[in-house]
Amino acid sequence: MADTATLLPDLKARAKRTASAGQTVKTVNLALQGGGAHGAFAWGVLDRLLEDERIAFEGLSATSAGAMNAVTLAYGMTLGGREGAKKALAQFWRRVAHAGMISPLQPTWMERLSHNHSLESSPAFVAFDLMSRLYSPYQFNPLNFNPLRHVLEQSVDFECLRKQSALKLFLTATNVRTGKVKVFSNEDMSADVVLASACLPFMFQAVSINGESYWDGGYMGNPAIYPLIYRCESSDVVIVHINPLERAETPTTARDILNRINEISFNSSLMREMRAIAFVTKLIEDGTIPEGKMKRMHIHAIEAQEFMRELGVSSKLNADWEFLTHLRDVGRESASAWIETNFNSLNVRGSVDLNGAYL
């Protein structure tokens, strides 16, 4: 692990040097959704955005796998700037793949030959899927083993993030007792916080933090946008979508129905916040609210909806390196296309039709 005494990079000075070189630097916030192994798509998006020095980051709001990407990005950026962040993300996902190699949840040889990234033919997955419907994690995993804890502790020095993070972090979890959203900030950062944000209750025991129990943040904020509105200066939010908003066909199998229920549930809080932003934006544009009285937000989205719709729900548990790097490459391509089309909109206007996409 890198030396935490490494000086925090002077990001503002870097931005000035980039601007003096004739490039316009635009600052944005990032909103990273969760989705298990599908979070490698966001890895690719971040990897590509980090290569474009015209784009700077202020805040990261994230949930589940998005939270893991967020803390890894922030830690790498803190110690080594953009290149440090790219290296940290690549190392994190390589460790995820290594941890996955000892998991019984593996693609069959037929799935590998056909590049079918689902696990639905895997006997171990079928057994696990059935077990998780009959028994709670307190029963089938009484020791509460979670391999991601070791991966996180290898990849991120959380004390460093608490003391001197280069980026503002907002990680979402769901309070089991109250049902309310909980947003953890830089001063709260720990492996427990990230695992709480990623705690699917059918797979893992609730994570206890300061006497409260937490489940996956996707139920209440996937991710939460409001911290970026109230606690960041930039008005631009780039949402990296993992969960498809729409599906053309009605699911008919039990697994597909459950998957669609989860997608709708995990997108519902984001949809509500987008509706609120659209409402405030209309009030500002109509002159009902004077300009400057409320913050006008510019919403952007990087996604690969058609690609994501083709992935089976079981592939969220597939940590095979070939699959993870494929997702990364799709993420990089999606980010490149988005930059080419929408860079000029940054800090000027939103590039998403809020009414068409979310209302």
Coordinates of C-alpha atoms in Angstrom, one line a residue:
M1 CA 0.0 0.0 0.0
A2 CA 1.2 3.5 -0.8
D3 CA 2.8 5.7 1.9
T4 CA -0.1 7.7 3.5
A5 CA 2.4 10.5 4.3
T6 CA 2.6 11.3 0.6
L7 CA 1.7 14.9 0.1
L8 CA -1.8 15.7 -1.2
P9 CA -1.4 16.7 -4.9
D10 CA -2.1 20.3 -5.6
L11 CA -5.1 19.8 -7.8
K12 CA -5.9 23.5 -8.2
A13 CA -2.4 24.1 -9.4
R14 CA -2.7 21.3 -11.9
A15 CA -6.0 22.8 -13.2
K16 CA -4.3 26.2 -13.6
R17 CA -1.5 24.7 -15.6
T18 CA -4.0 22.9 -17.8
A19 CA -6.0 26.1 -18.4
S20 CA -2.7 28.0 -19.2
A21 CA -2.0 25.4 -21.8
G22 CA -5.1 26.6 -23.7
Q23 CA -7.6 24.0 -22.3
T24 CA -10.8 24.8 -20.5
V25 CA -11.1 22.8 -17.2
K26 CA -14.6 22.0 -16.2
T27 CA -15.4 20.6 -12.7
V28 CA -18.2 18.0 -12.3
N29 CA -19.5 15.8 -9.6
L30 CA -20.0 12.1 -10.2
A31 CA -22.9 9.9 -9.1
L32 CA -22.0 6.2 -9.2
Q33 CA -24.7 3.5 -9.1
G34 CA -24.2 0.0 -7.6
G35 CA -24.6 -3.3 -9.4
G36 CA -22.1 -5.9 -8.2
A37 CA -19.6 -7.0 -10.8
H38 CA -21.3 -4.6 -13.3
G39 CA -19.6 -1.9 -11.4
A40 CA -16.6 -2.6 -13.6
F41 CA -18.5 -0.7 -16.3
A42 CA -18.1 2.4 -14.1
W43 CA -14.4 1.5 -13.7
G44 CA -14.0 1.9 -17.4
V45 CA -16.0 5.2 -17.4
L46 CA -13.8 6.6 -14.6
D47 CA -10.6 5.3 -16.3
R48 CA -11.5 7.2 -19.5
L49 CA -12.6 10.4 -17.7
L50 CA -9.3 10.5 -15.8
E51 CA -7.4 10.6 -19.1
D52 CA -9.2 13.9 -20.0
E53 CA -7.5 16.7 -18.1
R54 CA -10.2 19.1 -19.2
I55 CA -12.5 17.4 -16.7
A56 CA -12.0 17.9 -12.9
F57 CA -13.9 16.2 -10.1
E58 CA -15.2 17.7 -6.9
G59 CA -17.6 15.3 -5.2
L60 CA -18.5 11.6 -5.5
S61 CA -21.9 10.3 -4.4
A62 CA -22.0 6.5 -4.6
T63 CA -23.7 3.3 -3.6
S64 CA -22.6 -0.4 -3.3
A65 CA -20.1 -1.2 -6.1
G66 CA -20.2 2.5 -6.9
A67 CA -19.0 3.2 -3.3
M68 CA -16.0 0.8 -3.9
N69 CA -15.1 2.7 -7.1
A70 CA -15.5 6.0 -5.3
V71 CA -13.2 5.3 -2.4
T72 CA -10.6 3.7 -4.6
L73 CA -10.7 6.6 -7.0
A74 CA -10.5 9.2 -4.2
Y75 CA -7.6 7.3 -2.5
G76 CA -5.6 6.9 -5.7
M77 CA -6.2 10.6 -6.6
T78 CA -5.1 11.7 -3.2
L79 CA -1.8 9.9 -3.4
G80 CA -1.0 10.1 -7.0
G81 CA -3.3 12.4 -9.0
R82 CA -5.0 11.0 -12.1
E83 CA -2.4 8.3 -12.8
G84 CA -2.6 7.2 -9.2
A85 CA -6.4 6.9 -9.5
K86 CA -6.2 4.9 -12.7
K87 CA -3.7 2.6 -11.1
A88 CA -5.7 2.2 -7.9
L89 CA -8.9 1.3 -9.8
A90 CA -7.1 -1.3 -11.9
Q91 CA -5.5 -2.9 -8.8
F92 CA -8.8 -3.0 -7.0
W93 CA -10.6 -4.8 -9.8
R94 CA -7.7 -7.2 -10.3
R95 CA -8.0 -8.0 -6.6
V96 CA -11.7 -8.6 -7.0
A97 CA -11.0 -11.0 -9.8
H98 CA -8.3 -12.8 -7.7
A99 CA -10.8 -13.1 -4.8
G100 CA -13.4 -14.4 -7.2
M101 CA -11.1 -17.2 -8.3
I102 CA -11.5 -19.1 -5.0
S103 CA -15.3 -18.6 -5.1
P104 CA -17.5 -21.6 -6.1
L105 CA -19.5 -19.2 -8.2
Q106 CA -17.8 -19.7 -11.5
P107 CA -19.0 -19.8 -15.1
T108 CA -19.2 -23.2 -16.6
W109 CA -16.8 -24.2 -19.4
M110 CA -19.7 -23.9 -21.9
E111 CA -20.4 -20.3 -20.7
R112 CA -16.7 -19.5 -21.0
L113 CA -16.6 -20.8 -24.5
S114 CA -19.7 -19.0 -25.6
H115 CA -18.7 -15.8 -23.7
N116 CA -22.0 -16.0 -21.9
H117 CA -21.2 -14.1 -18.7
S118 CA -24.1 -15.3 -16.7
L119 CA -23.8 -18.0 -14.0
E120 CA -27.2 -19.6 -14.5
S121 CA -25.8 -22.9 -15.6
S122 CA -23.4 -23.1 -12.7
P123 CA -24.4 -25.7 -10.1
A124 CA -22.9 -23.6 -7.4
F125 CA -25.0 -20.6 -8.4
V126 CA -28.2 -22.6 -8.6
A127 CA -27.5 -24.0 -5.1
F128 CA -26.6 -20.6 -3.7
D129 CA -29.7 -19.0 -5.3
L130 CA -31.9 -21.6 -3.7
M131 CA -30.2 -21.4 -0.3
S132 CA -30.5 -17.6 -0.2
R133 CA -34.2 -17.9 -0.7
L134 CA -34.6 -20.4 2.1
Y135 CA -32.0 -19.3 4.7
S136 CA -30.8 -15.9 5.9
P137 CA -27.1 -15.0 5.8
Y138 CA -27.1 -15.4 9.6
Q139 CA -27.8 -19.1 9.0
F140 CA -25.7 -20.0 5.9
N141 CA -22.8 -17.6 6.8
P142 CA -22.7 -17.4 10.6
L143 CA -19.1 -16.2 10.6
N144 CA -20.1 -13.3 8.4
F145 CA -17.3 -13.9 6.0
N146 CA -17.1 -11.3 3.2
P147 CA -14.1 -11.5 0.9
L148 CA -14.6 -7.9 -0.2
R149 CA -13.5 -6.6 3.2
H150 CA -9.9 -7.9 2.6
V151 CA -10.0 -6.5 -1.0
L152 CA -10.9 -3.1 0.3
E153 CA -8.4 -3.1 3.2
Q154 CA -5.7 -4.0 0.7
S155 CA -6.7 -1.3 -1.8
V156 CA -7.6 1.7 0.4
D157 CA -6.0 3.4 3.4
F158 CA -9.2 4.7 5.0
E159 CA -7.4 6.8 7.6
C160 CA -5.8 8.7 4.7
L161 CA -9.2 9.4 3.2
R162 CA -10.5 10.6 6.6
K163 CA -7.6 13.1 7.0
Q164 CA -6.9 14.4 3.5
S165 CA -9.0 13.1 0.7
A166 CA -8.6 15.0 -2.6
L167 CA -12.3 14.5 -3.3
K168 CA -15.6 14.9 -1.3
L169 CA -17.1 11.5 -0.7
F170 CA -20.8 10.7 0.0
L171 CA -21.6 7.0 0.4
T172 CA -25.2 5.9 0.8
A173 CA -26.5 3.1 3.1
T174 CA -30.0 2.2 4.3
N175 CA -30.7 2.3 8.1
V176 CA -32.4 -1.0 8.8
R177 CA -34.2 0.3 11.9
T178 CA -35.6 3.5 10.6
G179 CA -35.7 2.8 6.8
K180 CA -34.1 6.2 6.2
V181 CA -31.2 7.0 4.0
K182 CA -27.8 7.5 5.7
V183 CA -25.1 9.4 3.9
F184 CA -21.5 8.9 5.1
S185 CA -18.9 11.6 4.4
N186 CA -15.1 11.7 4.3
E187 CA -14.8 11.9 8.1
D188 CA -16.8 8.7 8.4
M189 CA -14.8 6.6 5.9
S190 CA -14.0 3.0 6.8
A191 CA -14.3 -0.4 5.3
D192 CA -17.4 -0.9 7.3
V193 CA -19.0 2.1 5.7
V194 CA -18.3 0.8 2.2
L195 CA -19.5 -2.7 3.1
A196 CA -22.7 -1.2 4.6
S197 CA -23.4 0.6 1.4
A198 CA -23.0 -2.7 -0.5
C199 CA -24.8 -5.0 2.0
L200 CA -27.4 -7.0 0.1
P201 CA -29.6 -8.4 3.0
F202 CA -30.1 -11.7 1.3
M203 CA -26.3 -12.3 1.0
F204 CA -24.7 -10.6 4.0
Q205 CA -25.5 -9.8 7.6
A206 CA -26.3 -6.2 8.3
V207 CA -23.3 -4.0 9.0
S208 CA -23.3 -2.4 12.4
I209 CA -21.9 1.2 12.6
N210 CA -22.2 3.2 15.9
G211 CA -24.9 0.9 17.1
E212 CA -27.1 1.1 14.0
S213 CA -27.5 -1.6 11.4
Y214 CA -27.2 -0.9 7.7
W215 CA -28.2 -2.5 4.4
D216 CA -27.4 -1.7 0.8
G217 CA -27.8 2.0 0.0
G218 CA -29.6 1.2 -3.3
Y219 CA -32.9 0.9 -1.5
M220 CA -32.9 4.6 -0.5
G221 CA -30.4 6.2 -2.8
N222 CA -28.7 4.7 -5.9
P223 CA -27.0 7.0 -5.5
A224 CA -28.2 10.0 -3.5
I225 CA -27.9 13.3 -5.5
Y226 CA -28.8 15.8 -2.8
P227 CA -25.4 15.8 -1.1
L228 CA -23.9 16.9 -4.4
I229 CA -26.4 19.8 -4.5
Y230 CA -26.0 21.1 -1.0
R231 CA -22.3 20.3 -0.3
C232 CA -20.5 20.9 -3.6
E233 CA -19.9 24.0 -5.5
S234 CA -20.2 22.5 -9.0
S235 CA -23.7 22.4 -10.5
D236 CA -22.9 19.5 -12.8
V237 CA -23.7 15.9 -11.9
V238 CA -22.6 13.1 -14.2
I239 CA -24.6 9.9 -13.4
V240 CA -22.9 6.7 -14.3
H241 CA -25.9 4.3 -14.8
I242 CA -25.6 0.6 -14.1
N243 CA -29.2 -0.5 -13.7
P244 CA -31.4 -0.2 -16.8
L245 CA -34.2 2.3 -16.4
E246 CA -36.4 0.7 -19.1
R247 CA -37.0 -2.8 -20.5
A248 CA -39.0 -3.4 -23.6
E249 CA -40.4 -6.8 -22.6
T250 CA -42.4 -7.9 -19.6
P251 CA -40.3 -10.5 -17.6
T252 CA -42.0 -13.9 -17.3
T253 CA -39.5 -16.1 -15.5
A254 CA -39.2 -16.0 -11.7
R255 CA -35.5 -14.8 -11.9
D256 CA -36.2 -12.1 -14.5
I257 CA -39.2 -10.9 -12.5
L258 CA -37.1 -10.6 -9.3
N259 CA -34.4 -8.8 -11.3
R260 CA -36.8 -6.3 -12.7
I261 CA -38.3 -5.6 -9.2
N262 CA -34.8 -4.9 -8.0
E263 CA -34.0 -2.6 -10.9
I264 CA -37.2 -0.6 -10.3
S265 CA -36.6 -0.5 -6.6
F266 CA -32.9 0.6 -7.0
N267 CA -33.8 3.3 -9.5
S268 CA -36.8 4.7 -7.7
S269 CA -35.0 7.1 -5.3
L270 CA -32.9 8.4 -8.2
M271 CA -36.1 8.9 -10.3
R272 CA -37.7 10.9 -7.4
E273 CA -34.7 13.2 -7.1
M274 CA -34.5 13.8 -10.8
R275 CA -38.2 14.7 -10.8
A276 CA -37.5 17.3 -8.0
I277 CA -34.6 18.7 -10.0
A278 CA -36.7 18.9 -13.1
F279 CA -39.4 20.7 -11.1
V280 CA -37.0 23.3 -9.7
T281 CA -35.4 23.8 -13.1
K282 CA -38.8 24.6 -14.6
L283 CA -39.6 27.1 -11.9
I284 CA -36.3 28.8 -12.5
E285 CA -36.8 28.9 -16.3
D286 CA -40.4 30.2 -15.9
G287 CA -39.2 33.0 -13.6
T288 CA -41.3 31.7 -10.7
I289 CA -38.1 31.4 -8.7
P290 CA -35.6 34.3 -9.3
E291 CA -32.3 33.1 -10.8
G292 CA -29.8 32.6 -8.0
K293 CA -32.4 31.9 -5.3
M294 CA -32.1 28.1 -5.9
K295 CA -29.3 26.1 -7.4
R296 CA -29.8 25.2 -11.1
M297 CA -28.4 21.7 -11.6
H298 CA -26.9 20.4 -14.9
I299 CA -27.6 16.7 -15.1
H300 CA -25.6 14.4 -17.4
A301 CA -25.6 10.6 -17.8
I302 CA -23.1 8.0 -19.1
E303 CA -24.8 4.7 -19.8
A304 CA -24.9 1.6 -22.0
Q305 CA -28.5 0.7 -21.5
E306 CA -28.8 -1.8 -24.4
F307 CA -25.6 -3.6 -23.4
M308 CA -26.7 -3.8 -19.7
R309 CA -30.2 -5.0 -20.6
E310 CA -28.6 -8.1 -22.2
L311 CA -26.7 -9.1 -19.1
G312 CA -28.4 -11.6 -16.8
V313 CA -28.8 -10.8 -13.1
S314 CA -26.5 -13.7 -12.2
S315 CA -23.6 -12.0 -14.0
K316 CA -23.5 -9.4 -11.2
L317 CA -21.8 -12.2 -9.2
N318 CA -19.4 -13.0 -11.9
A319 CA -15.9 -11.8 -11.0
D320 CA -14.1 -13.5 -13.9
W321 CA -11.3 -11.2 -15.1
E322 CA -12.3 -11.6 -18.8
F323 CA -15.8 -10.3 -17.9
L324 CA -14.6 -7.5 -15.7
T325 CA -12.3 -6.2 -18.4
H326 CA -15.0 -6.5 -21.0
L327 CA -17.2 -4.3 -18.8
R328 CA -14.3 -1.9 -18.4
D329 CA -13.8 -1.6 -22.1
V330 CA -17.6 -1.0 -22.7
G331 CA -17.4 1.7 -20.0
R332 CA -14.4 3.4 -21.7
E333 CA -16.1 3.4 -25.0
S334 CA -19.3 4.8 -23.5
A335 CA -17.4 7.6 -21.8
S336 CA -15.4 8.5 -24.9
A337 CA -18.7 8.8 -26.9
W338 CA -20.2 10.9 -24.1
I339 CA -17.2 13.3 -23.9
E340 CA -17.2 13.8 -27.7
T341 CA -20.9 14.7 -27.7
N342 CA -21.4 16.5 -24.4
F343 CA -18.2 18.1 -23.2
N344 CA -19.3 21.6 -24.4
S345 CA -22.4 21.3 -22.3
L346 CA -20.5 20.9 -19.0
N347 CA -20.8 23.9 -16.7
V348 CA -23.3 25.4 -19.2
R349 CA -26.4 23.2 -19.3
G350 CA -27.6 19.7 -18.7
S351 CA -27.2 17.1 -21.5
V352 CA -30.1 14.9 -20.3
D353 CA -33.7 15.5 -21.1
L354 CA -35.0 15.2 -17.5
N355 CA -38.6 15.1 -18.6
G356 CA -38.1 12.4 -21.2
A357 CA -35.7 10.3 -19.2
Y358 CA -37.2 10.4 -15.7
L359 CA -40.8 11.8 -15.8

